[in-house]
Amino acid sequence: MEEFRAKTGLDEPVHIQYINWMGRVLRGDLGESYMTGVGVSEAIFRCFKVTLKLAVVSMLVSLVIALPLGIISAVKKGTVIDDVCRLFALAGVSMPNFWQAYLLIIVFALTLKVLPSSGYGDGGITYLFLPAVTLGTGYAAVTMRLMRSSMIEVLQQDYVRAARAKGVPEHMVIFRHALKNSLIPVVTVAGLNFGYLLNGSVIVETIFSWPGIGNLIVSSILSKDYPMIQGCVLFIAVIFVLVNFAVDISYAYLNPRIRYENKN
């Protein structure tokens, strides 16, 4: 034990340990895993590639479902179509990820036997489908509700009424005048959701044995692999900062009235 403490620097005072750790982090060295001896940075980036693939597909699933349903629900406000779309959103928000994951496994893997129940395999769409749908539909419900409320608000603006009064076709009013402005709050939520996806969904990755960041964090906590836990937490924090920065920049494109410059 004393040899291990001396090798890892745990015999130093706490403030010295922290200074040494920060010095290594600034050089890109997050240490080595206590369990496997593999570099923490290497393990994180290997798992991040897998999580990135799942995050991108899940976000595409979310947006493909949420944006059309949100627009249709807003345009058809107060109709049966609107009620059906809102019912879908309510079900998506209310349904826990783990319950939905097991339902999909029962239907597609055990009953129909058309998709694998878990694992990464070759990383193809057959292994991606179930975890991506589980994550994507959950985030789609939240995004769809926000898209609907934002679109309804924009459609009541004066410039939209003016466009309709001039005889502009309805599809141009919706997609050219209303859609771009209504996307601003949606981009905020979608960006944060993508940040969560990039950091790995712990429950879904564990259920589907997906070898991503979420699964890495769980296994590191269970084995008390502290360098790996520290590295994952730091990596997650950096990802959130970068995603929020990208979202802020996107505002300037979506709304030209927003300017990020110092006005003195």
Coordinates of C-alpha atoms in Angstrom, one line a residue, residues 74-199:
A74 CA -49.0 24.9 -33.8
V75 CA -50.5 25.4 -37.2
K76 CA -53.4 23.1 -36.3
K77 CA -53.9 24.6 -32.9
G78 CA -57.1 23.5 -31.2
T79 CA -57.8 20.6 -33.6
V80 CA -57.7 16.8 -33.2
I81 CA -54.3 16.8 -34.8
D82 CA -53.0 19.2 -32.2
D83 CA -54.5 17.0 -29.4
V84 CA -52.8 13.9 -30.8
C85 CA -49.4 15.6 -31.1
R86 CA -49.7 16.9 -27.5
L87 CA -50.7 13.5 -26.3
F88 CA -47.5 12.1 -27.9
A89 CA -45.5 14.8 -26.2
L90 CA -47.1 14.0 -22.8
A91 CA -46.4 10.3 -23.2
G92 CA -42.8 10.9 -24.2
V93 CA -42.2 13.2 -21.2
S94 CA -43.9 10.8 -18.8
M95 CA -42.3 7.6 -20.0
P96 CA -39.0 6.7 -18.1
N97 CA -36.1 5.8 -20.4
F98 CA -35.4 2.5 -18.7
W99 CA -39.0 1.3 -19.1
Q100 CA -39.1 2.4 -22.8
A101 CA -35.8 0.6 -23.4
Y102 CA -37.0 -2.7 -22.0
L103 CA -40.3 -2.4 -24.0
L104 CA -38.2 -1.9 -27.2
I105 CA -36.0 -4.9 -26.3
I106 CA -39.1 -7.1 -25.6
V107 CA -40.7 -6.1 -28.9
F108 CA -37.8 -5.9 -31.4
A109 CA -35.3 -8.3 -29.9
L110 CA -37.2 -11.0 -28.0
T111 CA -40.6 -11.1 -29.9
L112 CA -39.8 -10.0 -33.5
K113 CA -36.1 -11.0 -33.2
V114 CA -35.1 -8.4 -35.9
L115 CA -32.6 -6.4 -33.8
P116 CA -29.9 -7.3 -31.2
S117 CA -30.9 -6.6 -27.6
S118 CA -27.6 -5.1 -26.5
G119 CA -24.0 -4.6 -27.3
Y120 CA -22.0 -2.5 -29.8
G121 CA -21.2 -5.2 -32.4
D122 CA -19.9 -3.6 -35.5
G123 CA -21.4 -0.2 -34.6
G124 CA -24.0 -0.5 -37.4
I125 CA -27.5 0.7 -37.5
T126 CA -28.9 -2.6 -36.1
Y127 CA -27.0 -2.0 -32.9
L128 CA -27.7 1.8 -32.9
F129 CA -31.5 1.6 -33.5
L130 CA -32.8 0.7 -30.1
P131 CA -30.7 3.0 -27.9
A132 CA -31.0 5.8 -30.4
V133 CA -34.8 5.6 -30.5
T134 CA -34.9 5.3 -26.7
L135 CA -32.9 8.5 -26.2
G136 CA -34.3 10.3 -29.3
T137 CA -38.0 9.9 -28.5
G138 CA -37.5 11.2 -24.9
Y139 CA -35.8 14.4 -26.0
A140 CA -38.2 14.7 -29.0
A141 CA -41.2 15.1 -26.6
V142 CA -39.6 18.0 -24.8
T143 CA -38.4 19.7 -28.0
M144 CA -41.8 19.2 -29.7
R145 CA -43.7 21.0 -26.9
L146 CA -41.2 23.9 -27.0
M147 CA -41.4 24.1 -30.8
R148 CA -45.2 24.2 -30.6
S149 CA -45.4 27.0 -28.0
S150 CA -42.6 29.0 -29.7
M151 CA -44.3 28.7 -33.1
I152 CA -47.7 29.7 -31.7
E153 CA -46.2 32.8 -30.2
V154 CA -44.4 33.8 -33.4
L155 CA -47.5 33.2 -35.6
Q156 CA -49.3 35.9 -33.5
Q157 CA -46.7 38.6 -34.2
D158 CA -47.5 41.6 -36.3
Y159 CA -45.1 40.8 -39.1
V160 CA -46.7 37.5 -39.7
R161 CA -50.1 39.1 -39.8
A162 CA -48.7 41.6 -42.3
A163 CA -47.3 38.9 -44.5
R164 CA -50.7 37.1 -44.6
A165 CA -52.5 40.4 -45.3
K166 CA -50.2 40.9 -48.4
G167 CA -51.3 37.5 -49.7
V168 CA -48.1 35.6 -49.0
P169 CA -48.8 31.8 -49.4
E170 CA -49.3 30.1 -46.0
H171 CA -46.4 27.7 -46.4
M172 CA -44.0 30.7 -47.1
V173 CA -45.4 32.5 -44.0
I174 CA -44.7 29.4 -41.9
F175 CA -41.3 28.4 -43.2
R176 CA -39.8 31.7 -44.3
H177 CA -41.2 34.2 -41.8
A178 CA -42.1 32.2 -38.6
L179 CA -39.9 29.1 -38.5
K180 CA -36.5 30.8 -38.2
N181 CA -37.5 33.1 -35.3
S182 CA -39.3 30.3 -33.5
L183 CA -36.2 28.1 -33.5
I184 CA -34.3 30.3 -31.1
P185 CA -35.6 28.7 -27.8
V186 CA -35.6 25.3 -29.5
V187 CA -31.9 25.6 -30.3
T188 CA -31.2 26.4 -26.7
V189 CA -32.9 23.2 -25.5
A190 CA -31.6 21.1 -28.4
G191 CA -28.0 22.2 -27.6
L192 CA -28.3 21.3 -24.0
N193 CA -29.9 18.0 -24.9
F194 CA -27.0 17.3 -27.3
G195 CA -24.6 18.1 -24.4
Y196 CA -26.3 15.5 -22.2
L197 CA -26.2 13.0 -25.1
L198 CA -22.5 13.7 -25.7
N199 CA -21.8 13.0 -22.0

